[in-house]
CSV table of C-alpha atoms and ligand atoms in Angstrom, one decimal:
chain,number,residue,atom,x,y,z
A,1,MET,CA,86.0,162.3,96.5
A,2,THR,CA,82.9,163.8,98.1
A,3,ASP,CA,79.9,161.7,99.0
A,4,HIS,CA,77.5,162.8,96.2
A,5,ARG,CA,80.1,161.8,93.6
A,6,MET,CA,80.0,158.2,94.9
A,7,PRO,CA,78.1,155.7,92.7
A,8,LEU,CA,74.6,155.0,94.1
A,9,TYR,CA,75.4,151.4,95.1
A,10,VAL,CA,78.5,152.5,97.1
A,11,ARG,CA,76.5,155.1,98.9
A,12,ARG,CA,73.8,152.4,99.7
A,13,ILE,CA,76.4,150.0,101.1
A,14,ALA,CA,78.0,152.8,103.2
A,15,TRP,CA,74.6,153.7,104.5
A,16,TRP,CA,73.7,150.2,105.5
A,17,ALA,CA,77.1,149.7,107.1
A,18,ILE,CA,76.5,152.8,109.3
A,19,VAL,CA,73.0,151.5,110.3
A,20,ALA,CA,74.4,148.1,111.1
A,21,VAL,CA,77.2,149.5,113.3
A,22,LEU,CA,74.6,151.7,115.2
A,23,ALA,CA,72.3,148.8,115.7
A,24,VAL,CA,75.0,146.6,117.1
A,25,SER,CA,76.3,149.3,119.4
A,26,CYS,CA,72.8,150.0,120.7
A,27,HIS,CA,72.1,146.4,121.7
A,28,ARG,CA,75.5,145.5,123.2
A,29,PRO,CA,77.1,147.3,126.1
A,30,ALA,CA,80.2,149.1,125.1
A,31,PRO,CA,83.5,147.6,126.3
A,32,PRO,CA,84.6,148.8,129.7
A,33,VAL,CA,86.4,152.1,129.7
A,34,ALA,CA,90.1,151.7,130.5
A,35,SER,CA,93.1,154.0,130.0
A,36,PRO,CA,94.9,153.1,126.8
A,37,ALA,CA,98.0,152.4,129.0
A,38,HIS,CA,96.3,149.9,131.3
A,39,PRO,CA,93.7,147.3,130.5
A,40,PRO,CA,90.8,146.8,133.0
A,41,VAL,CA,91.5,145.1,136.2
A,42,LEU,CA,88.8,143.5,138.4
A,43,VAL,CA,89.2,143.1,142.2
A,44,VAL,CA,86.5,140.9,143.8
A,45,VAL,CA,86.2,141.1,147.6
A,46,SER,CA,84.2,138.5,149.4
A,47,LEU,CA,82.9,139.3,152.9
A,48,ASP,CA,81.7,136.0,154.2
A,49,GLY,CA,78.2,136.0,155.6
A,50,PHE,CA,77.7,139.8,155.0
A,51,ARG,CA,73.9,140.0,155.0
A,52,ALA,CA,72.5,142.4,152.4
A,53,ASP,CA,71.0,144.7,155.0
A,54,TYR,CA,74.3,145.1,156.9
A,55,LEU,CA,75.1,147.7,154.2
A,56,ASP,CA,72.8,150.1,156.0
A,57,ARG,CA,74.3,149.5,159.5
A,58,PRO,CA,76.2,152.5,160.8
A,59,ALA,CA,79.5,150.7,160.6
A,60,ALA,CA,79.4,150.2,156.8
A,61,VAL,CA,80.6,153.7,155.9
A,62,HIS,CA,83.2,152.8,153.2
A,63,LEU,CA,80.9,150.3,151.6
A,64,ARG,CA,78.2,152.9,151.3
A,65,ALA,CA,80.7,155.4,149.9
A,66,LEU,CA,81.7,152.8,147.3
A,67,ALA,CA,78.0,152.2,146.5
A,68,ALA,CA,77.4,155.9,146.1
A,69,ARG,CA,80.0,156.1,143.4
A,70,GLY,CA,79.0,152.8,141.8
A,71,VAL,CA,76.2,150.3,142.0
A,72,ARG,CA,74.5,148.5,144.8
A,73,ALA,CA,71.9,145.7,144.6
A,74,SER,CA,69.1,145.5,147.2
A,75,ARG,CA,70.4,142.0,147.6
A,76,LEU,CA,72.3,139.3,145.8
A,77,ILE,CA,70.3,136.0,145.9
A,78,PRO,CA,72.6,133.1,146.8
A,79,SER,CA,72.3,129.7,145.2
A,80,PHE,CA,70.7,126.9,147.2
A,81,PRO,CA,72.0,125.8,149.7
A,82,SER,CA,73.0,129.2,151.1
A,83,LYS,CA,76.3,127.9,152.4
A,84,THR,CA,79.9,129.2,152.0
A,85,PHE,CA,81.6,126.8,149.5
A,86,PRO,CA,78.6,126.2,147.1
A,87,ASN,CA,78.1,130.0,146.8
A,88,HIS,CA,81.7,131.1,146.5
A,89,TYR,CA,82.0,128.7,143.6
A,90,SER,CA,78.7,129.8,142.0
A,91,LEU,CA,80.0,133.4,142.1
A,92,VAL,CA,83.1,132.5,140.2
A,93,THR,CA,81.6,129.9,137.8
A,94,GLY,CA,78.1,131.3,137.0
A,95,LEU,CA,76.8,127.7,137.7
A,96,TYR,CA,74.3,126.4,140.1
A,97,PRO,CA,75.8,124.0,142.7
A,98,GLU,CA,74.0,121.1,140.9
A,99,HIS,CA,76.2,121.9,137.9
A,100,HIS,CA,79.5,123.0,139.5
A,101,GLY,CA,79.6,120.0,141.8
A,102,ILE,CA,80.2,121.8,145.2
A,103,VAL,CA,76.6,120.9,146.3
A,104,ALA,CA,77.3,121.4,150.0
A,105,ASN,CA,80.1,122.1,152.5
A,106,VAL,CA,80.0,118.4,153.3
A,107,MET,CA,79.1,115.8,150.7
A,108,LEU,CA,79.8,112.3,149.4
A,109,ASP,CA,80.9,111.2,145.9
A,110,SER,CA,80.9,107.5,145.0
A,111,MET,CA,84.4,107.8,143.4
A,112,LEU,CA,86.0,110.5,145.4
A,113,GLY,CA,84.7,109.8,148.9
A,114,ARG,CA,84.0,112.6,151.3
A,115,PHE,CA,84.3,116.4,150.8
A,116,ALA,CA,84.7,118.8,153.7
A,117,THR,CA,85.6,122.4,154.2
A,118,GLY,CA,88.4,123.8,156.4
A,119,ASN,CA,91.8,122.2,156.0
A,120,ASP,CA,90.5,119.0,154.4
A,121,PRO,CA,92.6,117.6,151.5
A,122,SER,CA,89.4,117.3,149.4
A,123,GLY,CA,89.4,121.0,148.8
A,124,ARG,CA,92.8,120.7,147.0
A,125,ASP,CA,91.6,117.9,144.7
A,126,GLY,CA,90.5,119.4,141.3
A,127,ARG,CA,88.2,116.5,140.6
A,128,TRP,CA,85.6,117.9,143.0
A,129,TRP,CA,85.5,121.3,141.3
A,130,LEU,CA,83.5,121.2,138.1
A,131,GLY,CA,82.9,124.0,135.6
A,132,GLU,CA,85.3,126.8,135.0
A,133,PRO,CA,86.1,129.5,137.6
A,134,ILE,CA,86.9,133.0,136.4
A,135,TRP,CA,90.6,132.5,137.2
A,136,VAL,CA,90.8,129.5,134.9
A,137,THR,CA,88.9,131.4,132.2
A,138,ALA,CA,91.4,134.3,132.6
A,139,GLU,CA,94.6,132.1,132.7
A,140,ARG,CA,93.4,130.2,129.6
A,141,GLN,CA,92.9,133.4,127.7
A,142,GLY,CA,96.3,134.8,128.6
A,143,GLN,CA,95.3,137.0,131.6
A,144,ARG,CA,97.0,136.4,135.0
A,145,SER,CA,94.9,135.9,138.1
A,146,ALA,CA,95.8,136.2,141.8
A,147,ILE,CA,93.7,134.9,144.7
A,148,MET,CA,94.2,135.8,148.4
A,149,PHE,CA,91.9,132.9,149.6
A,150,TRP,CA,88.8,131.7,147.8
A,151,PRO,CA,87.2,128.3,148.0
A,152,GLY,CA,88.6,126.3,145.1
A,153,ASN,CA,91.8,128.3,144.7
A,154,GLU,CA,94.0,125.6,146.1
A,155,ALA,CA,93.0,123.0,143.5
A,156,ALA,CA,94.2,122.7,139.9
A,157,ILE,CA,90.9,122.9,138.1
A,158,GLN,CA,91.0,121.4,134.6
A,159,GLY,CA,94.7,121.3,135.4
A,160,VAL,CA,94.9,125.1,135.8
A,161,ARG,CA,95.7,127.2,138.9
A,162,PRO,CA,95.6,130.9,139.5
A,163,HIS,CA,99.1,132.5,138.8
A,164,TRP,CA,99.2,133.5,142.5
A,165,TRP,CA,97.3,131.6,145.2
A,166,ARG,CA,97.6,130.7,148.9
A,167,ARG,CA,96.6,127.9,151.1
A,168,TYR,CA,93.8,129.0,153.4
A,169,ASP,CA,95.0,130.3,156.7
A,170,GLY,CA,92.4,132.2,158.8
A,171,ARG,CA,95.2,133.7,160.9
A,172,VAL,CA,96.5,135.9,158.1
A,173,THR,CA,95.3,139.4,159.2
A,174,ASN,CA,93.0,141.6,157.2
A,175,THR,CA,95.8,144.1,156.8
A,176,GLU,CA,98.1,141.5,155.3
A,177,ARG,CA,95.3,140.5,152.9
A,178,VAL,CA,94.7,144.1,151.8
A,179,ASP,CA,98.5,144.8,151.5
A,180,GLN,CA,98.9,141.7,149.2
A,181,VAL,CA,96.1,142.9,146.9
A,182,LEU,CA,97.7,146.4,146.7
A,183,GLN,CA,101.1,144.8,145.9
A,184,TRP,CA,99.6,142.9,143.0
A,185,LEU,CA,97.9,146.2,141.8
A,186,ALA,CA,101.3,148.0,142.0
A,187,MET,CA,103.0,145.5,139.7
A,188,PRO,CA,104.1,146.5,136.2
A,189,VAL,CA,101.3,146.2,133.7
A,190,ASP,CA,102.9,143.4,131.6
A,191,SER,CA,103.1,141.0,134.5
A,192,SER,CA,100.3,142.1,136.9
A,193,PRO,CA,97.1,140.1,137.4
A,194,ARG,CA,93.9,141.3,135.7
A,195,PHE,CA,91.7,139.3,138.1
A,196,ILE,CA,92.2,139.5,141.8
A,197,GLY,CA,90.1,137.7,144.5
A,198,VAL,CA,90.3,138.3,148.2
A,199,TYR,CA,88.3,136.9,151.1
A,200,PHE,CA,87.5,138.0,154.7
A,201,SER,CA,85.7,135.9,157.2
A,202,ASP,CA,84.9,138.3,160.1
A,203,THR,CA,81.2,138.8,159.5
A,204,ASP,CA,80.5,135.0,159.1
A,205,ASP,CA,82.4,134.2,162.3
A,206,ALA,CA,80.7,136.8,164.4
A,207,GLY,CA,77.3,136.1,162.8
A,208,HIS,CA,77.5,132.5,163.9
A,209,ARG,CA,78.5,133.4,167.4
A,210,VAL,CA,76.0,136.1,168.3
A,211,GLY,CA,73.5,136.3,165.4
A,212,PRO,CA,73.0,139.1,162.9
A,213,PHE,CA,72.0,141.7,165.4
A,214,GLY,CA,74.7,141.1,168.1
A,215,ALA,CA,77.2,143.7,169.0
A,216,ALA,CA,80.1,141.6,167.9
A,217,THR,CA,78.6,141.4,164.4
A,218,ASP,CA,78.6,145.2,164.3
A,219,SER,CA,82.3,145.2,165.2
A,220,ALA,CA,82.9,142.6,162.4
A,221,ILE,CA,81.1,144.8,159.9
A,222,ALA,CA,83.4,147.7,161.0
A,223,ARG,CA,86.5,145.6,160.5
A,224,VAL,CA,85.6,144.3,157.0
A,225,ASP,CA,84.4,147.8,156.1
A,226,SER,CA,87.7,149.3,157.1
A,227,ALA,CA,89.5,146.7,155.0
A,228,VAL,CA,87.4,147.8,152.0
A,229,GLY,CA,88.2,151.4,152.9
A,230,ALA,CA,92.0,150.6,152.9
A,231,LEU,CA,91.6,149.0,149.5
A,232,MET,CA,89.8,152.1,148.2
A,233,ARG,CA,92.5,154.4,149.5
A,234,GLY,CA,95.2,152.2,148.2
A,235,ILE,CA,93.7,152.1,144.7
A,236,GLU,CA,93.5,155.9,144.7
A,237,ALA,CA,97.1,156.2,146.0
A,238,LEU,CA,98.3,154.0,143.1
A,239,ASN,CA,96.4,156.2,140.6
A,240,ALA,CA,94.6,153.1,139.6
A,241,SER,CA,91.0,154.3,139.8
A,242,ASP,CA,90.8,154.6,136.0
A,243,PHE,CA,91.3,150.9,135.4
A,244,VAL,CA,90.5,149.1,138.6
A,245,ASN,CA,86.9,147.9,139.1
A,246,LEU,CA,86.2,147.0,142.7
A,247,MET,CA,83.3,144.5,143.4
A,248,VAL,CA,82.4,143.6,146.9
A,249,VAL,CA,80.1,140.6,147.3
A,250,SER,CA,79.1,138.1,149.9
A,251,ASP,CA,78.1,134.4,149.7
A,252,HIS,CA,74.9,134.5,151.8
A,253,GLY,CA,73.3,136.2,154.8
A,254,MET,CA,72.6,135.2,158.3
A,255,ALA,CA,69.5,134.3,160.4
A,256,ASN,CA,69.0,134.2,164.2
A,257,VAL,CA,68.8,130.8,165.7
A,258,SER,CA,67.7,129.8,169.2
A,259,ARG,CA,68.0,126.8,171.5
A,260,ASP,CA,64.2,126.9,171.6
A,261,ARG,CA,63.9,126.1,167.9
A,262,LEU,CA,65.6,122.6,167.6
A,263,ILE,CA,64.5,119.7,165.4
A,264,PRO,CA,65.6,116.4,166.9
A,265,LEU,CA,66.0,114.2,163.9
A,266,TYR,CA,66.3,110.8,165.8
A,267,ASP,CA,63.0,111.5,167.5
A,268,TYR,CA,61.5,110.7,164.1
A,269,VAL,CA,63.7,108.3,162.3
A,270,ALA,CA,65.8,105.3,163.6
A,271,PRO,CA,69.5,106.3,163.6
A,272,GLU,CA,70.5,102.9,162.1
A,273,SER,CA,68.3,103.4,159.1
A,274,VAL,CA,70.3,106.4,157.6
A,275,THR,CA,73.7,107.9,157.0
A,276,VAL,CA,73.5,111.6,157.9
A,277,VAL,CA,75.8,113.4,155.4
A,278,ASP,CA,75.2,117.0,156.4
A,279,LEU,CA,72.9,118.1,159.2
A,280,GLU,CA,71.9,121.8,159.4
A,281,PRO,CA,69.9,123.5,158.3
A,282,VAL,CA,69.9,121.4,155.1
A,283,THR,CA,69.9,117.7,156.2
A,284,THR,CA,71.1,115.3,153.6
A,285,LEU,CA,70.4,111.6,154.2
A,286,ILE,CA,71.3,108.4,152.5
A,287,PRO,CA,68.9,105.6,153.6
A,288,ARG,CA,70.5,102.3,154.3
A,289,ALA,CA,69.8,99.5,151.8
A,290,GLY,CA,66.1,98.7,151.8
A,291,ALA,CA,65.2,101.5,154.2
A,292,ASP,CA,64.3,104.2,151.5
A,293,ALA,CA,60.5,103.9,151.9
A,294,TYR,CA,60.7,103.8,155.7
A,295,VAL,CA,63.0,106.9,156.0
A,296,TYR,CA,60.9,109.0,153.6
A,297,ALA,CA,57.6,107.9,155.3
A,298,ALA,CA,59.0,108.6,158.8
A,299,LEU,CA,60.0,112.2,157.9
A,300,HIS,CA,57.8,113.5,155.1
A,301,ASP,CA,55.1,115.8,156.5
A,302,ARG,CA,55.8,114.4,160.0
A,303,VAL,CA,58.4,116.8,161.4
A,304,PRO,CA,57.3,120.3,162.3
A,305,HIS,CA,59.5,123.0,160.7
A,306,LEU,CA,61.3,120.5,158.4
A,307,THR,CA,60.4,120.1,154.7
A,308,VAL,CA,61.5,116.7,153.4
A,309,TRP,CA,62.0,115.8,149.7
A,310,ARG,CA,63.1,112.9,147.7
A,311,LYS,CA,65.8,114.2,145.4
A,312,ASP,CA,63.6,114.0,142.3
A,313,SER,CA,60.9,116.1,143.9
A,314,ILE,CA,63.1,119.0,145.1
A,315,PRO,CA,61.4,122.2,143.8
A,316,GLU,CA,62.8,123.3,140.5
A,317,ARG,CA,63.4,126.8,141.7
A,318,LEU,CA,66.1,125.5,144.0
A,319,HIS,CA,68.0,124.0,141.0
A,320,TYR,CA,69.1,121.2,143.2
A,321,ARG,CA,68.7,117.8,141.5
A,322,ALA,CA,71.2,117.2,138.7
A,323,SER,CA,74.3,116.2,140.7
A,324,ALA,CA,75.0,112.6,141.8
A,325,ARG,CA,76.5,114.2,144.9
A,326,ILE,CA,73.1,115.3,146.1
A,327,ALA,CA,71.8,112.8,148.6
A,328,PRO,CA,68.6,110.8,147.9
A,329,VAL,CA,66.7,112.5,150.7
A,330,VAL,CA,67.1,116.2,151.4
A,331,ALA,CA,65.4,118.1,154.3
A,332,LEU,CA,65.3,121.8,154.8
A,333,ALA,CA,64.6,123.5,158.2
A,334,ASP,CA,62.4,126.6,158.4
A,335,GLU,CA,64.3,129.9,158.9
A,336,GLY,CA,65.8,130.1,162.4
A,337,TRP,CA,65.4,126.4,163.1
A,338,THR,CA,68.3,124.0,163.8
A,339,VAL,CA,68.4,120.3,163.1
A,340,VAL,CA,70.2,118.2,165.7
A,341,THR,CA,70.4,114.4,165.8
A,342,GLN,CA,69.1,114.4,169.5
A,343,ARG,CA,67.9,116.9,172.0
A,344,ALA,CA,70.9,116.1,174.2
A,345,ASP,CA,73.1,117.7,171.5
A,346,ASN,CA,71.9,121.1,172.7
A,347,ARG,CA,75.0,122.7,174.3
A,348,TRP,CA,73.7,126.2,174.2
A,349,GLN,CA,73.2,128.4,177.2
A,350,PRO,CA,69.6,129.6,178.0
A,351,GLY,CA,69.0,133.0,176.3
A,352,GLU,CA,72.1,132.6,174.1
A,353,THR,CA,71.5,133.9,170.5
A,354,ARG,CA,73.4,132.5,167.6
A,355,GLY,CA,73.3,132.7,163.8
A,356,ALA,CA,73.1,130.3,161.0
A,357,HIS,CA,72.6,130.2,157.2
A,358,GLY,CA,71.9,127.5,154.6
A,359,TYR,CA,68.2,128.1,154.6
A,360,ASP,CA,66.0,128.7,151.5
A,361,ASN,CA,68.0,131.0,149.3
A,362,GLU,CA,65.1,133.3,148.5
A,363,LEU,CA,64.6,134.4,152.2
A,364,PRO,CA,65.6,138.1,152.6
A,365,SER,CA,67.7,137.0,155.6
A,366,MET,CA,69.9,134.9,153.3
A,367,GLY,CA,70.3,137.8,151.0
A,368,ALA,CA,74.0,138.6,150.2
A,369,LEU,CA,75.9,141.8,149.4
A,370,PHE,CA,76.6,143.3,146.0
A,371,VAL,CA,78.4,146.6,145.6
A,372,ALA,CA,80.6,147.6,142.7
A,373,SER,CA,82.4,150.7,141.4
A,374,GLY,CA,84.9,151.5,138.8
A,375,PRO,CA,85.2,152.5,135.1
A,376,ALA,CA,82.9,149.7,134.0
A,377,PHE,CA,80.1,150.6,136.3
A,378,ARG,CA,77.4,153.3,136.3
A,379,GLN,CA,77.4,155.7,139.2
A,380,GLY,CA,74.9,156.0,142.0
A,381,LEU,CA,72.7,153.2,140.7
A,382,ARG,CA,70.5,150.9,142.8
A,383,VAL,CA,69.3,147.7,141.3
A,384,GLY,CA,66.9,145.1,142.6
A,385,PRO,CA,67.7,141.6,143.8
A,386,PHE,CA,69.5,139.3,141.3
A,387,ALA,CA,70.9,135.8,141.4
A,388,ASN,CA,74.6,135.2,142.0
A,389,ILE,CA,75.0,133.0,139.0
A,390,HIS,CA,75.0,136.2,136.9
A,391,VAL,CA,78.2,137.6,138.5
A,392,TYR,CA,80.5,135.4,136.4
A,393,SER,CA,79.0,137.0,133.2
A,394,LEU,CA,79.7,140.4,134.7
A,395,MET,CA,83.3,139.5,135.5
A,396,THR,CA,84.1,138.0,132.1
A,397,HIS,CA,82.5,141.1,130.3
A,398,ILE,CA,84.6,143.5,132.4
A,399,LEU,CA,87.8,141.6,131.6
A,400,GLY,CA,86.9,141.1,127.9
A,401,LEU,CA,87.0,137.3,128.3
A,402,ARG,CA,85.0,134.7,126.5
A,403,ALA,CA,82.7,133.2,129.1
A,404,ALA,CA,82.6,129.4,129.6
A,405,PRO,CA,79.1,127.9,129.3
A,406,ASN,CA,77.2,128.8,132.5
A,407,ASP,CA,73.7,129.2,134.0
A,408,GLY,CA,73.8,133.0,134.2
A,409,SER,CA,73.5,135.8,131.6
A,410,LEU,CA,74.9,139.3,131.0
A,411,SER,CA,71.5,140.6,130.1
A,412,ALA,CA,70.4,140.1,133.8
A,413,VAL,CA,73.1,142.6,135.0
A,414,GLN,CA,73.7,144.7,131.9
A,415,GLU,CA,71.9,147.8,133.3
A,416,MET,CA,74.6,148.3,135.8
A,417,LEU,CA,77.3,148.7,133.1
A,418,ARG,CA,78.4,152.1,131.7
A,419,ARG,CA,77.5,152.5,128.1
B,1,AMP,P1,80.4,128.1,156.8
B,1,AMP,O1,80.6,126.8,157.6
B,1,AMP,O2,79.6,127.8,155.5
B,1,AMP,O3,80.0,129.2,157.6
B,1,AMP,O4,81.9,128.4,156.2
B,1,AMP,C1,82.7,129.4,156.7
B,1,AMP,C2,84.1,128.9,157.0
B,1,AMP,O5,84.7,128.3,155.9
B,1,AMP,C3,85.1,130.0,157.4
B,1,AMP,O6,84.9,130.4,158.8
B,1,AMP,C4,86.4,129.3,157.2
B,1,AMP,O7,86.8,128.6,158.3
B,1,AMP,C5,86.1,128.3,156.1
B,1,AMP,N1,86.7,128.7,154.8
B,1,AMP,C6,86.5,129.8,154.1
B,1,AMP,N2,87.2,129.9,153.0
B,1,AMP,C7,88.0,128.8,153.0
B,1,AMP,C8,89.0,128.3,152.1
B,1,AMP,N3,89.3,129.0,151.0
B,1,AMP,N4,89.5,127.1,152.4
B,1,AMP,C9,89.1,126.4,153.5
B,1,AMP,N5,88.2,126.9,154.4
B,1,AMP,C10,87.6,128.0,154.2
B,2,ZN,ZN1,79.8,131.9,154.1
B,3,ZN,ZN1,78.9,130.5,158.0
């Protein structure tokens, strides 16, 4: 039957159906391109403390090559505070720390006690980790996930673990980490992971020791860049470029600190009046019973280079109020300043330069890395700064997963996706 022989009402319905399909396809990004034989896979690499502008250092050759065939952001804006655990967990949940519960590297909870990073058992207790990380989203929707170190991967979160995970061990070499990822990618399609996370600490370690401009930081950039290069070569050798999306991010940047820029807290407030939960550069304090007014008055507008808030007056842009784990008094040092309890704590050598992070998350020095390439991404695109809470939406979209409720949105990052 040809078109003009259709009854008029059938032709009208057909016409409106075509218009509706076109309208929907114009407003939503098309699903990621993948070979019919293999569904899309997402590999997310975290380079701890890789400051956004390290991407233009001479050593970052493979990362720039990846950016040239994909997308790079001028910087990824970390969530506040610009510390490792809060930001790794914002990246994978799309939630601000006030909502995902990891509000600091060190914090107190009235029920759970004290949380700390490193080899502390708290990191393995799922009750600390709120929200839904991408690997739980994936596992719940029938996709396997595999993590080669990521804060939170050692805990059963909502009772769910990644299919493959490892207890954190900083001695595992970068080569072993890359080889593990390539082994996962080489698995048969029906059992292989669709989400893979892997973590490297070199740039954070060196950045703390010598600051962002020290020679050891350039060597660390070269080491993590060559790990990314090995992953890129491995993906090509596996003929997996058609279905693997490679996203390289960091959690925060790094600022120079100096022994000449110290803030001695106990010069201003009596030690017996407060519990210091975390110290630098975000100082979180619990005043002892009855000392609340004294502690606030002693510190607010009194300490050079330190901004002091009561929890309920922390600026909204920091999204740092809603959690009971945030201490009643929060103080933030200016960029490059270090809070110590007393001056005698200064164990640095004269002239020594070091690095720190945790400062105001909108500072360019705290800016993190975002580079991504693969079938889901446009090629050779540079985008402006964007907040790391949007990365979860990007990840769920690429994997075709229904996102859990979160603070980010796909529309903030949609321009980088292929149509
Ligand atoms: P930060 O103190 O914020 O600079 O945290 C960086 C440090 O966190 C790294 O040098 C590691 O020692 C530690 N770290 C990173 N990932 C993990 C993890 N998955 N589990 C335990 N500790 C970790
Ligand atoms: Zn970090
Ligand atoms: Zn660090």
